[in-house]
């Protein structure tokens, strides 16, 4: 892939690079989950590469700041709902909440500052944009520490045929495909400006990748649908009572009454195998010693119930509180539980709160939960059920660990998105969870307090759902599947390839700087 050399280096005004970076960040979050203008995701990296190219003759600080500007704009737009969440539930006020949102966006967006530095380093070692652009993106998506993992792949979750490759290489493989399309547009723009020769190889690779992805998707859809038809089904009912966060605390009796009332409605319709209540459905507190009778929870209901609640114990004189999932069997006994492992910052704990206790006085609405220590499944007869709680279902590596250890027949996520009110967050949460169904070819069932409750089939399609801030029930027969996927076995192997490629290119210089 030869490139046309410029006659002499030119120094472009800084505002051009920063303007392109901001434009690219806007395209990214508008195309991402939430806003959902997904075609923009196939163009959003083009301005970033153009901006970084304009600054190659400047210092490394310039490349860092250009990349950071791109990332900060991207995250600020994608996570704008954090301002309302923090204002309502942290107790810090609107100004402080907006400041934290900006700082948090800057932290998340620093992954593209790293992108800018690596891009500059490799370009100055003689490697072309076509060679380095995709591996660096895979690396930062894979390794950058983030409370809410962000994949470019989340932009096209609704394009069912294109995302089936996630059972082969996870969301990183889908990101690689999308980045390759971006690269084709970028190289086409350079060719149109006569900055390089016709990028035939990039176009060919992109076309072949899209063709193979489409064929693979079509074949896997037919195969998985056949497996679903042949599998036994679990008759499932989901209860969504739509109570606010503070209502659930101050009106616990009313919350329990609603769950019982709506469960009776489901039982009156037909016989069910399981009724699912959401996270924090029962906050009366239950003992951790098992087995334990749960008559005060289920009352006169006959169907097994999976629900979220609170459990506690004293360890070394200190009370520990857990966000726990309980399963009541047909005999009215709780014999298996799961404690949430990844706690929600500001909602379930405060960063540095144990070291600086006054922080909890400043933020009285924040909890002080203890994380769980295992990912064992809950069992219902012959069925194994894994229950990621709240945003654990958006964590690809954590869910993979859970599936590898538990080998579940179904994934059931219990969550309470009432924390976020009438924002885009419930919709974003739903989209991000869809990949877990494809990665492991299991149903992902989501039971939420205020929406969106949903059933996602093993192809990542939403086959049933409720609204947001609505009180309603959901009924669906869920096929209980078995088997392992390549992603389940080998994990994020595209990230390892990206890391290896970057290390090799950092060691080996290729020709003169260009």
PDB file of N, CA and C in Angstrom, residues 25 135 278 293 302 319 371 386 396 399 473:
ATOM      1  N   UNK A  25     -16.217  12.960  17.613  1.00  0.00           N
ATOM      2  CA  UNK A  25     -16.842  12.562  18.873  1.00  0.00           C
ATOM      3  C   UNK A  25     -18.358  12.660  18.819  1.00  0.00           C
ATOM      4  N   UNK A 135      -5.815  -2.052  15.068  1.00  0.00           N
ATOM      5  CA  UNK A 135      -5.243  -2.665  16.270  1.00  0.00           C
ATOM      6  C   UNK A 135      -5.264  -1.757  17.495  1.00  0.00           C
ATOM      7  N   UNK A 278     -37.815  -8.031  40.070  1.00  0.00           N
ATOM      8  CA  UNK A 278     -36.541  -7.350  39.786  1.00  0.00           C
ATOM      9  C   UNK A 278     -35.629  -7.216  41.004  1.00  0.00           C
ATOM     10  N   UNK A 293     -36.982 -20.802  55.022  1.00  0.00           N
ATOM     11  CA  UNK A 293     -38.343 -20.704  54.524  1.00  0.00           C
ATOM     12  C   UNK A 293     -38.631 -19.251  54.136  1.00  0.00           C
ATOM     13  N   UNK A 302     -47.887 -20.049  44.467  1.00  0.00           N
ATOM     14  CA  UNK A 302     -47.462 -21.440  44.309  1.00  0.00           C
ATOM     15  C   UNK A 302     -46.263 -21.589  43.380  1.00  0.00           C
ATOM     16  N   UNK A 319     -21.422  -5.172  60.510  1.00  0.00           N
ATOM     17  CA  UNK A 319     -22.546  -5.631  59.704  1.00  0.00           C
ATOM     18  C   UNK A 319     -22.250  -5.451  58.224  1.00  0.00           C
ATOM     19  N   UNK A 371     -19.532  -6.336  48.132  1.00  0.00           N
ATOM     20  CA  UNK A 371     -19.601  -7.140  46.906  1.00  0.00           C
ATOM     21  C   UNK A 371     -19.603  -8.633  47.212  1.00  0.00           C
ATOM     22  N   UNK A 386     -28.078 -18.333  35.730  1.00  0.00           N
ATOM     23  CA  UNK A 386     -27.114 -17.310  36.157  1.00  0.00           C
ATOM     24  C   UNK A 386     -27.825 -15.967  36.206  1.00  0.00           C
ATOM     25  N   UNK A 396     -18.855  -7.726  29.472  1.00  0.00           N
ATOM     26  CA  UNK A 396     -18.643  -8.932  28.666  1.00  0.00           C
ATOM     27  C   UNK A 396     -17.729  -9.925  29.366  1.00  0.00           C
ATOM     28  N   UNK A 399     -19.515 -11.508  32.483  1.00  0.00           N
ATOM     29  CA  UNK A 399     -20.549 -12.464  32.092  1.00  0.00           C
ATOM     30  C   UNK A 399     -19.920 -13.731  31.540  1.00  0.00           C
ATOM     31  N   UNK A 473     -46.988  -6.632  33.369  1.00  0.00           N
ATOM     32  CA  UNK A 473     -46.402  -7.969  33.412  1.00  0.00           C
ATOM     33  C   UNK A 473     -45.949  -8.381  32.022  1.00  0.00           C
TER      34      UNK A 473
END
